[in-house]
Short mmCIF file of C-alpha atoms and ligand atoms in Angstrom, two decimals:
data_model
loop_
_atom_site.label_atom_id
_atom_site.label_comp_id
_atom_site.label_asym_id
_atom_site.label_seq_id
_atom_site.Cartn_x
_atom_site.Cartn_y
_atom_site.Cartn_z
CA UNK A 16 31.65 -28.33 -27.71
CA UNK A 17 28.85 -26.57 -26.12
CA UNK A 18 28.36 -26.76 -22.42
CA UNK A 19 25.25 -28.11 -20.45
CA UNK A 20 23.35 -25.56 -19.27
CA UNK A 21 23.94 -24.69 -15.70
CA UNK A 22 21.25 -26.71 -13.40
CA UNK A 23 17.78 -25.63 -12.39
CA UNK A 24 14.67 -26.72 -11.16
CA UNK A 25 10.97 -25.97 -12.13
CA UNK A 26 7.82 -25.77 -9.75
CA UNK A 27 4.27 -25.18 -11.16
CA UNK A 28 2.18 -23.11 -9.24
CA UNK A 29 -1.26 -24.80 -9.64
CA UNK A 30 -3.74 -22.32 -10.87
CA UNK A 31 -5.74 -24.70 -13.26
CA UNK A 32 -6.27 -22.72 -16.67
CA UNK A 33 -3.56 -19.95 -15.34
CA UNK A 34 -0.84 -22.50 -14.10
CA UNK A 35 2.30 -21.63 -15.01
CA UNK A 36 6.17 -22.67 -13.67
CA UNK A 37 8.67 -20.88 -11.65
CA UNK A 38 12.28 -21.68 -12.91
CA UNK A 39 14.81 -21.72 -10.15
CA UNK A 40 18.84 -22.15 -11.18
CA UNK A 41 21.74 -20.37 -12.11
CA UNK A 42 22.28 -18.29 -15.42
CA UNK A 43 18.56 -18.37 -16.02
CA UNK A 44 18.69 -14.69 -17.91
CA UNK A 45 21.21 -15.93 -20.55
CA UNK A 46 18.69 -18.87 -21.90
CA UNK A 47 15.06 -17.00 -20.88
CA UNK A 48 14.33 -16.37 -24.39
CA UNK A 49 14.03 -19.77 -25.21
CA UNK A 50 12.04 -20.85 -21.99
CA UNK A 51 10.26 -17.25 -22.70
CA UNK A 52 9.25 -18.70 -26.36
CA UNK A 53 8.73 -22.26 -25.03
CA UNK A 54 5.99 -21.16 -22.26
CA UNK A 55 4.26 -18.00 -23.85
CA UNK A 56 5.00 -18.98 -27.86
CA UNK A 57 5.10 -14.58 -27.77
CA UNK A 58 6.88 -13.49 -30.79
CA UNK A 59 7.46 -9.72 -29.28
CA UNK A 60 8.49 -8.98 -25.67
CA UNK A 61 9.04 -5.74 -24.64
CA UNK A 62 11.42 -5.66 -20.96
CA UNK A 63 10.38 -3.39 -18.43
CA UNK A 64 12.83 -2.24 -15.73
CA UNK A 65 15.01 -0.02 -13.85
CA UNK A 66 18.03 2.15 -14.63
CA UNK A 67 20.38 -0.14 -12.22
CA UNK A 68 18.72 -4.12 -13.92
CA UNK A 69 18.47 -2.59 -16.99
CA UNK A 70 22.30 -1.61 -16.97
CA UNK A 71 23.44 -5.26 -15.40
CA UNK A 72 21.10 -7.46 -16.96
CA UNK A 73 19.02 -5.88 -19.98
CA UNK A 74 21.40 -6.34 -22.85
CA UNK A 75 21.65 -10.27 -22.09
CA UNK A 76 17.92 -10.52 -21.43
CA UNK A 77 17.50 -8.71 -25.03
CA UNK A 78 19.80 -10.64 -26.90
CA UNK A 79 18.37 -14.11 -24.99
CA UNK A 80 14.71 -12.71 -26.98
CA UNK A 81 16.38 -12.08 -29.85
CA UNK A 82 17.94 -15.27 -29.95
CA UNK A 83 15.30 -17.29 -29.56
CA UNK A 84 13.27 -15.46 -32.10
CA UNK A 85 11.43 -12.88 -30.74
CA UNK A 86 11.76 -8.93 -31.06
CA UNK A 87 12.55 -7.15 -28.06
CA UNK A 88 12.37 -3.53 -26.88
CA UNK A 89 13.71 -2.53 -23.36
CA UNK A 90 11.46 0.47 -21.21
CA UNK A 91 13.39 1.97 -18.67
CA UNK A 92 11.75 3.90 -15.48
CA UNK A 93 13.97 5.07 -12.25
CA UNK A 94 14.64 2.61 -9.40
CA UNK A 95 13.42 3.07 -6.17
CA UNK A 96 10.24 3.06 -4.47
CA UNK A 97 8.66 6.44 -5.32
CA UNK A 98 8.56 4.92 -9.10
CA UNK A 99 5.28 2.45 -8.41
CA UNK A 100 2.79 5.75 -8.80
CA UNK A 101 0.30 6.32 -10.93
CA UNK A 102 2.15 8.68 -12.89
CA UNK A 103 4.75 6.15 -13.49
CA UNK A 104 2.19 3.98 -14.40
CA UNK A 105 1.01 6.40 -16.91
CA UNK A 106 4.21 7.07 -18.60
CA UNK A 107 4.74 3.42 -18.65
CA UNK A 108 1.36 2.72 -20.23
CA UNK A 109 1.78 5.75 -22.66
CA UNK A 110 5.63 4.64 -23.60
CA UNK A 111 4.26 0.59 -24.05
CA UNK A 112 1.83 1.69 -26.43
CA UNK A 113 4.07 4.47 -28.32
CA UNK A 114 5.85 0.80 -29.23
CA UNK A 115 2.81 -0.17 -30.95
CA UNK A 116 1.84 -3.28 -29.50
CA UNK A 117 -0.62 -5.93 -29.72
CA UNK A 118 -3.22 -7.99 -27.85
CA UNK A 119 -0.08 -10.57 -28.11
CA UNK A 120 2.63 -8.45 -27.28
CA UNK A 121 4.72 -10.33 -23.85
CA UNK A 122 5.13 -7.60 -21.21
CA UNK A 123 8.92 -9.31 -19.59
CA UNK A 124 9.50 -7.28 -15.79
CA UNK A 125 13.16 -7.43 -14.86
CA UNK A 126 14.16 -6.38 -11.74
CA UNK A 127 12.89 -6.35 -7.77
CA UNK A 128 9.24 -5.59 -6.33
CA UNK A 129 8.70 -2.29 -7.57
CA UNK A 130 9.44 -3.24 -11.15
CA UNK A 131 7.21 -6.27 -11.20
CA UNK A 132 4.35 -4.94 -9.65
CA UNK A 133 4.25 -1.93 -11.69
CA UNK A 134 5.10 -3.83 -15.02
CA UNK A 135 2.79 -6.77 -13.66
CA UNK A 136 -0.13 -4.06 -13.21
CA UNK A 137 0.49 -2.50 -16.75
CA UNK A 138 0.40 -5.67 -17.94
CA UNK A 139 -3.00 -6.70 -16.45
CA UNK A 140 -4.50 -3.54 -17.99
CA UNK A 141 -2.94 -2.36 -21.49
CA UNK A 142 -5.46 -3.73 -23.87
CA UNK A 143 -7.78 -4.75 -21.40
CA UNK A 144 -4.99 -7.51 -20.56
CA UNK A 145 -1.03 -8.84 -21.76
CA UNK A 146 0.54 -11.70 -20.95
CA UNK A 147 3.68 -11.09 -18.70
CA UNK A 148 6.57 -12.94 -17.09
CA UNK A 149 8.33 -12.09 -13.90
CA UNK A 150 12.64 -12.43 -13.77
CA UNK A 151 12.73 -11.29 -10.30
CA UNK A 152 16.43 -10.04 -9.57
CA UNK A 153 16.25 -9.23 -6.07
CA UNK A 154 16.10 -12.12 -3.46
CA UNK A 155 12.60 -10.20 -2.05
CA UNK A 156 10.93 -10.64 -5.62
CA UNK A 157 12.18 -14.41 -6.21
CA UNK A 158 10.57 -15.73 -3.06
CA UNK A 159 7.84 -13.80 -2.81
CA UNK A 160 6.61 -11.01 -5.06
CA UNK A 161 7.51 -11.99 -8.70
CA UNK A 162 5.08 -15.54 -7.42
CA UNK A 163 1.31 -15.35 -7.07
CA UNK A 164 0.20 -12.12 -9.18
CA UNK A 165 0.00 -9.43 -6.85
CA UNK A 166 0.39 -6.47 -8.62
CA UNK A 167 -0.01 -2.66 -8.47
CA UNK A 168 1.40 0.35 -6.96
CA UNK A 169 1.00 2.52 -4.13
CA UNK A 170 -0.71 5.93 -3.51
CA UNK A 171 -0.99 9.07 -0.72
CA UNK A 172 -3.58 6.72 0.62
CA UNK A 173 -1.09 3.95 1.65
CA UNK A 174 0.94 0.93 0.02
CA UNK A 175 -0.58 -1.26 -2.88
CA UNK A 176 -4.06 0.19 -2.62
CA UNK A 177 -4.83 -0.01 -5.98
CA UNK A 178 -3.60 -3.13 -8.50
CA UNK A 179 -4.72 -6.14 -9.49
CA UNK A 180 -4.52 -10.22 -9.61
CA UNK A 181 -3.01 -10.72 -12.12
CA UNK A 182 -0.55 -13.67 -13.07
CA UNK A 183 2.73 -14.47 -14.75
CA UNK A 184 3.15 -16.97 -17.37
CA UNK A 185 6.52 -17.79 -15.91
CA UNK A 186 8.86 -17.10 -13.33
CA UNK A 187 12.43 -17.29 -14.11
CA UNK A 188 14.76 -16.56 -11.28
CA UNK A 189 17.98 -16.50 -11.77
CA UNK A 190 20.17 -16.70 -8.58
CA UNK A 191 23.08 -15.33 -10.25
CA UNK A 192 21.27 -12.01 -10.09
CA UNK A 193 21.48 -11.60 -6.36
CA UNK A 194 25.47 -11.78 -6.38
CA UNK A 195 25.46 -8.04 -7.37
CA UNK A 196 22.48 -7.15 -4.71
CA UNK A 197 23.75 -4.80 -1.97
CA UNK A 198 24.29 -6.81 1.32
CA UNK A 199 21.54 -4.97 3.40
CA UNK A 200 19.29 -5.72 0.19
CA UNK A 201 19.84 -9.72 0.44
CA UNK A 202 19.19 -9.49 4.67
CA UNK A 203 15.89 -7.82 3.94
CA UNK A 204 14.94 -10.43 1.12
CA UNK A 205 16.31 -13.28 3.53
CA UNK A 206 13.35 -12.00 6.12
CA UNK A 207 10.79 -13.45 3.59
CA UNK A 208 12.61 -16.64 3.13
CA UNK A 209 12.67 -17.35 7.20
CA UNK A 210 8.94 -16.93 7.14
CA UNK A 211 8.22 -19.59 5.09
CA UNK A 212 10.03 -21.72 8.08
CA UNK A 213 7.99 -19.75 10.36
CA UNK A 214 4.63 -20.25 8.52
CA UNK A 215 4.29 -23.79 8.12
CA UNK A 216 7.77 -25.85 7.98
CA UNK A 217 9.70 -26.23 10.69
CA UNK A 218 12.05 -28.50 9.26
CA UNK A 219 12.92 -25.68 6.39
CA UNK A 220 13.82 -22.93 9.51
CA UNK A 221 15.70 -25.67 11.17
CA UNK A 222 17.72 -25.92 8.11
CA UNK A 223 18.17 -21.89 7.87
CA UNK A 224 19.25 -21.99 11.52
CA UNK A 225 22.44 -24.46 9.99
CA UNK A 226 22.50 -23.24 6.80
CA UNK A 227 21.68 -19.14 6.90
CA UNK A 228 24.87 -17.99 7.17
CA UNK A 229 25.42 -19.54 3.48
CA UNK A 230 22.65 -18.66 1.78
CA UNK A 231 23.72 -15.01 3.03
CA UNK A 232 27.11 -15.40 1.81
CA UNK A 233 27.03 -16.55 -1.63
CA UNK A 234 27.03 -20.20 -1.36
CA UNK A 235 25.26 -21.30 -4.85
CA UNK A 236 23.87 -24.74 -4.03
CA UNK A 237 22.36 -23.29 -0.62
CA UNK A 238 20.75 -20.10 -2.48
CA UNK A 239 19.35 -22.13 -4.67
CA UNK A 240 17.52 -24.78 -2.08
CA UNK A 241 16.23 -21.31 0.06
CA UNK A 242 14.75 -19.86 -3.13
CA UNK A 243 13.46 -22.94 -4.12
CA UNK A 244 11.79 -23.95 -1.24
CA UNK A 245 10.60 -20.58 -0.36
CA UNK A 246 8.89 -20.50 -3.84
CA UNK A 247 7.61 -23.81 -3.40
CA UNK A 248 6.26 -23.00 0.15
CA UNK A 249 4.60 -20.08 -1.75
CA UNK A 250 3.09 -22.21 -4.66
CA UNK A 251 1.47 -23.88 -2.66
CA UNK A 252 -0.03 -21.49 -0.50
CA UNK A 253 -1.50 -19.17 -3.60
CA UNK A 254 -2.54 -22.91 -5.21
CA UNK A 255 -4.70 -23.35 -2.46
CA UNK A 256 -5.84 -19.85 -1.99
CA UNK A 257 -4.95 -17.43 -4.79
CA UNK A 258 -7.40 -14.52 -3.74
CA UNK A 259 -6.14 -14.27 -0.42
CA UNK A 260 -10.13 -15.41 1.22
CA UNK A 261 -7.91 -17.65 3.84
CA UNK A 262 -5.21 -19.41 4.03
CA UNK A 263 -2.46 -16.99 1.91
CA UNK A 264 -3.50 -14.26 4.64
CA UNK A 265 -0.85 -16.28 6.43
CA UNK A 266 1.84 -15.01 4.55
CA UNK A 267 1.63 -11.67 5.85
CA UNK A 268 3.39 -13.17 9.25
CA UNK A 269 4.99 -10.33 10.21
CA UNK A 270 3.57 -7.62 8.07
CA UNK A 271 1.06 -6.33 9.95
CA UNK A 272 3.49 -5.12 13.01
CA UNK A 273 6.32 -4.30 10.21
CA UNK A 274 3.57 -2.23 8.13
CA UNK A 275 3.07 0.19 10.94
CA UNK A 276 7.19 0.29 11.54
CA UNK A 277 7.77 1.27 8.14
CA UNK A 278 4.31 3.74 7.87
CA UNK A 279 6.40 5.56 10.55
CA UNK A 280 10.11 6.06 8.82
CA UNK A 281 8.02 6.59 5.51
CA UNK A 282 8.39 3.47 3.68
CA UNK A 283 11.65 4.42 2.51
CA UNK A 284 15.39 3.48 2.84
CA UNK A 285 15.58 4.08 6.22
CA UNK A 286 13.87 0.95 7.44
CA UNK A 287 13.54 -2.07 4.32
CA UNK A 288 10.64 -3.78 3.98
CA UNK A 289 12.28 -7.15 4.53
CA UNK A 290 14.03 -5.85 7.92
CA UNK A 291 10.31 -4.39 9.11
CA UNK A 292 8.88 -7.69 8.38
CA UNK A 293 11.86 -9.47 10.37
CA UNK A 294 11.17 -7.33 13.67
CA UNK A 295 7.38 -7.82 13.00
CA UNK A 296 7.88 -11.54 13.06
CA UNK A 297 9.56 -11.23 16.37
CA UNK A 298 6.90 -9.32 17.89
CA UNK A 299 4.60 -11.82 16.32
CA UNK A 300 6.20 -14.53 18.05
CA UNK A 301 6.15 -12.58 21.56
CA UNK A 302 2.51 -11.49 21.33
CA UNK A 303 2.02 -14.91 20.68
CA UNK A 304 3.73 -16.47 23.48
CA UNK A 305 2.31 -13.20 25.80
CA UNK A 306 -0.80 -14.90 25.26
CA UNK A 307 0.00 -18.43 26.41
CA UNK A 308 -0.03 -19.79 22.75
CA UNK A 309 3.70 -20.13 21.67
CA UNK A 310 6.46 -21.69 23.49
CA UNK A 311 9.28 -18.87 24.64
CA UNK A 312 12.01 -21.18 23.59
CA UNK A 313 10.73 -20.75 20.17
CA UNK A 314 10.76 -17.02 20.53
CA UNK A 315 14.36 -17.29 21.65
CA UNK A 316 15.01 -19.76 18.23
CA UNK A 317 13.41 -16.80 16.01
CA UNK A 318 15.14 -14.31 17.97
CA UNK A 319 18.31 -15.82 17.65
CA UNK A 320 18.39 -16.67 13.89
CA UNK A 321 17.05 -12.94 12.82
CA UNK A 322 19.96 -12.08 14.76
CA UNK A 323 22.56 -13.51 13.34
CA UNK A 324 20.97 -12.67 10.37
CA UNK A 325 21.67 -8.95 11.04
CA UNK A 326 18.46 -8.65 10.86
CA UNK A 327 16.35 -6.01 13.65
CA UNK A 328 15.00 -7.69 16.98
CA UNK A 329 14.69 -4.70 18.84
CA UNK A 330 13.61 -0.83 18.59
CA UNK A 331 17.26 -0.12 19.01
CA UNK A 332 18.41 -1.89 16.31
CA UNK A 333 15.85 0.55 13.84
CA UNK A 334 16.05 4.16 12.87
CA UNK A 335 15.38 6.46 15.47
CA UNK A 336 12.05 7.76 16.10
CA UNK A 337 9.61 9.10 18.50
CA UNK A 338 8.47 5.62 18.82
CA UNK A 339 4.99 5.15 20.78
CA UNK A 340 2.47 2.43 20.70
CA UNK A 341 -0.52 4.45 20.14
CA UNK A 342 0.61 5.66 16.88
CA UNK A 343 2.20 2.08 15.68
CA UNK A 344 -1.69 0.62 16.69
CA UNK A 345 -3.15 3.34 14.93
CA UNK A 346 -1.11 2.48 11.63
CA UNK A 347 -2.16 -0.91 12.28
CA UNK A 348 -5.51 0.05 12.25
CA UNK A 349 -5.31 1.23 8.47
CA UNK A 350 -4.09 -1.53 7.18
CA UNK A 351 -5.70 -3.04 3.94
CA UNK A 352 -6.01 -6.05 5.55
CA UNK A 353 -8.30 -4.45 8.39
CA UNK A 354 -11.90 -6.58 7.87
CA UNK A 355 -15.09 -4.94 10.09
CA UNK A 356 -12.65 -2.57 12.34
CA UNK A 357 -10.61 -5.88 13.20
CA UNK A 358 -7.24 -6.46 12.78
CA UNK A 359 -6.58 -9.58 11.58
CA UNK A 360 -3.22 -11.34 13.43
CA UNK A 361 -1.19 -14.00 11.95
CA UNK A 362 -0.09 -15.51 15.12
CA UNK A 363 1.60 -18.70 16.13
CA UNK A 364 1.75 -22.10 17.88
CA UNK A 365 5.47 -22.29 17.38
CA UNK A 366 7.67 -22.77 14.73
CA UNK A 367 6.06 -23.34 11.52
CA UNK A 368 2.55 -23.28 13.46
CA UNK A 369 1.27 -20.12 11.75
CA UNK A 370 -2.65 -19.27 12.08
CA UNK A 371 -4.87 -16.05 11.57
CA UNK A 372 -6.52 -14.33 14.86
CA UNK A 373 -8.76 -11.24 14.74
CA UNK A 374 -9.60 -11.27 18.45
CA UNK A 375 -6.40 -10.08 19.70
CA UNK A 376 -6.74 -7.85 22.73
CA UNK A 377 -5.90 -4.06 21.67
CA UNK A 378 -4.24 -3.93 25.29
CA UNK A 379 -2.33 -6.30 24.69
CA UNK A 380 -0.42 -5.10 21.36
CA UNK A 381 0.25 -1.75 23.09
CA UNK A 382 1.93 -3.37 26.14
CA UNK A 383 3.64 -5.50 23.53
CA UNK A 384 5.08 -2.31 22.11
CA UNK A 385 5.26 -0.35 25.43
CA UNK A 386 7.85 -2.68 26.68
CA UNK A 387 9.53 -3.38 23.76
CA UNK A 388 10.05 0.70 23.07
CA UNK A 389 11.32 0.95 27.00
CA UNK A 390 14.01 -1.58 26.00
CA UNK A 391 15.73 0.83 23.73
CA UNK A 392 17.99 1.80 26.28
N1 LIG B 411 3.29 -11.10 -0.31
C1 LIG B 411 2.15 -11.76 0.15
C2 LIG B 411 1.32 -12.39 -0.92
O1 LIG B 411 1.74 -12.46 -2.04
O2 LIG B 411 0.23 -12.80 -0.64
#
């Protein structure tokens, strides 16, 4: 008797001509070839990931192509950070095409942010242009990079300067992936999923605040409804606003302060992405409320859940560093997402009241971080 497959839902993100569905459920690698074959009709994939995926989850994905039909080659690059460059992007480039491929060759990215932005941004320009599909393995890819086409990689200049929109033709996470993801890893990727609460649904953070702990610890049903919702709350978002001239500008709650954080311990290990982007929603929140607009108790809810999240809410709680506010405003400052000299804010009303600002006192963000650096104790 063969089994059912294990459950899992599917969300379209609503891109007219380039719509395409995100699959959320549980042993989602071991059937993607036939939900590969059924949304692309490819006939030749070739995977592109890192040493660590490709060792827990490349020989299933292959065999899953294989099965359903289509020939498969795996690329392998090293994991970590330093690998989105463009000389990684060349090799990749120069290795993809040593395969031969053609204007119908499916470019498949397996593995966290690095891997499908890279892959993603190979994808958008080998032959002027391949069709690609994200399997996000980390919980920071599934709800939030592998959905809305970002892609690209970074350079001396800064983080993600150069890339492209360009999107998949299906998302398949699998949330049996993120059972072998390091601890610390899941926290960071669990930042993301509490600002979808933050941004616009308060009833979604209310049900973190209960149901956190769970999500963190394995529970399947509850990792399943935070990934889901988070992707949805993303869908939605990039639906409405896929270039980023409004509204998806929202979703960097918490980037702008956590860019600077992480500009200063150098992007690396020392300080995650998803932890920076935790602390910057705090500060967010307590600019916000600084300036009459949020209500403290809901700086104290947000404070709270981050922390029993393990996540940072204070300088003390990051790497140590000469910490001062002129150079955290002055990273600020070169962020991509500096329009006319301003830096644009995403600030808040409250809880899941998230809205874009780009008259926000310079004073004001240094005091922010003045006080909050003399708290360090
Ligand atoms: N990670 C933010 C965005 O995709 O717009």
């Amino acid at each position: 008797m063969i089994a059912d497959p294990p459950p899992c839902e599917r969300l379209i993100v609503d891109l007219g001509d380039h719509a395409y569905p995100i699959l959320v459920g549980a042993g989602l690698i071991d059937r993607a070839g036939q939900e590969i074959a059924l949304a692309t009709g490819a006939r030749r994939a070739i995977i592109v990931s890192d040493k660590t995926v490709d060792s827990l989850f490349g020989t299933a994905l292959e065999h899953s192509l294989r099965r359903a039909g289509l020939a498969a080659d795996r690329v392998v690059l090293p994991p970590g950070e330093p690998t989105k460059d463009f000389a990684h992007l060349a090799s990749l480039c120069e290795r993809v095409l040593a395969l031969r491929i053609e204007r119908s060759t499916l470019i498949v990215a397996l593995g966290g942010g690095v891997i499908g932005d890279i892959a993603g941004f190979a994808a958008g320009i080998l032959l002027r242009g391949l069709d690609f599909v994200q399997v996000p393995t980390t919980l920071l890819a599934q709800v939030d990079s592998a959905v809305g086409g970002k892609t690209g990689i970074n350079t001396p200049q800064g983080k993600n300067l150069v890339g492209l929109f360009h999107q998949p033709r299906l998302v398949l996470a699998d949330v049996d992936s993120l059972l072998t993801l390091p601890k610390r890893q899941l926290r960071a990727g669990y930042a993301e999923v509490i600002k979808y609460g933050l941004i616009n649904d308060p009833a979604f953070f209310s049900w973190l605040e209960d149901h956190g702990t769970a999500v963190l610890e394995g529970d399947a049903d509850a990792r399943r409804h935070a990934v889901l919702a988070s992707c949805r709350a993303k869908a939605a978002i990039v639906g409405r606003d896929e270039r980023e001239s409004g509204e998806r500008a929202l979703l960097n709650l918490g980037h702008t302060f956590g860019h600077a954080l992480e500009a200063e311990t150098g992007f690396g290990d020392d300080l995650l992405h998803g932890e920076a982007v935790a602390f910057g929603m705090l500060l967010a929140f307590t600019l916000s409320a600084r300036l009459g607009l949020c209500p403290w108790p809901d700086v104290e809810r947000v404070r709270r859940h981050l922390a029993a999240s393990t996540l940072p809410t204070r300088f003390a709680d990051l790497p140590s560093r000469p910490w001062t506010a002129g150079r955290l405003l002055a990273h600020m400052r070169h962020d991509k997402k500096v329009k006319d000299g301003a830096i644009t804010f995403v600030l808040v009303r409250g809880i899941g009241r998230a809205f874009l600002s780009r008259d926000v006192p310079a004073d004001e963000v240094i005091r922010l971080f003045d006080d909050h650096i003399a708290e360090r104790g």
